[in-house]
């Protein structure tokens, strides 16, 4: 099973600051997804990256897929308290199976 | 679009009983559904993959006789936890894929199971 390592696992910063979450693997993934999960709810898909080197932006969130398709990052600019949540990366293994990272629990303090 | 529902959202059952969780794709046909388990403050662990009309494929370490999965239609999959024990208490989440794009899975809101 391919493994995904997320870092940091916990991050607490002040509103307005920038942050980056990393998702790394020694294996190549055909695609990688980022999710956000609120307590007691299912994960909500934020973005899917497919091409090595791809960069996607979603308002203040910037997602990048590594050139070798082994790693990805999520950068949030000017964090807001509403960004608080659990962020999960997941790589596609084979045709259908998603392998999830451990998650990054992000807390944005007012 | 791409809405997945789960029922119930919370369930409490006594040790030794069985409980069924439903996962429905509301606005698309799900050729494949996935069942995950999530422990508190942990990530999602895939339990099994089910394709409509065929037997589910279980991940290593998941007891197929304990976690019965049925995917009888293109919009419904069920997970039955049989002879539940307190250690089965967890957050169970399903996802569904239409198969049109292999990497698109849509997740349900989850079911909190507590076994007393």
Coordinates of C-alpha atoms in Angstrom, one line a residue, chain B residues 5-47:
Chain B
X5 CA -26.6 10.7 1.9
X6 CA -26.2 8.3 4.8
X7 CA -28.8 7.0 7.3
X8 CA -28.9 7.1 10.2
X9 CA -26.5 9.9 11.1
X10 CA -26.2 8.5 14.6
X11 CA -27.0 5.2 16.1
X12 CA -26.6 3.6 19.5
X13 CA -27.0 -0.1 19.8
X14 CA -26.4 -2.7 22.5
X15 CA -23.5 -5.1 22.3
X16 CA -24.4 -8.3 20.4
X17 CA -26.9 -6.7 18.2
X18 CA -26.6 -5.8 14.5
X19 CA -27.0 -2.4 12.9
X20 CA -27.5 -1.4 9.3
X21 CA -26.2 1.8 7.7
X22 CA -27.5 3.0 4.4
X23 CA -25.6 5.0 1.8
X24 CA -27.5 6.5 -1.1
X25 CA -26.4 8.5 -4.1
X26 CA -29.2 11.0 -4.6
X27 CA -28.6 12.5 -8.1
X28 CA -26.3 10.1 -9.9
X29 CA -25.8 6.4 -10.4
X30 CA -23.0 5.0 -8.3
X31 CA -21.3 2.0 -10.0
X32 CA -18.9 1.8 -7.1
X33 CA -19.3 2.6 -3.5
X34 CA -16.7 2.7 -0.8
X35 CA -17.0 2.2 3.0
X36 CA -14.5 3.9 5.3
X37 CA -14.0 3.9 9.1
X38 CA -12.6 6.9 11.0
X39 CA -11.5 6.8 14.6
X40 CA -11.5 10.0 16.6
X41 CA -8.9 12.5 15.4
X42 CA -7.6 10.0 12.9
X43 CA -7.8 9.7 9.1
X44 CA -10.1 7.6 7.0
X45 CA -9.3 3.9 6.5
X46 CA -10.9 2.1 3.6
X47 CA -12.8 -1.0 4.7

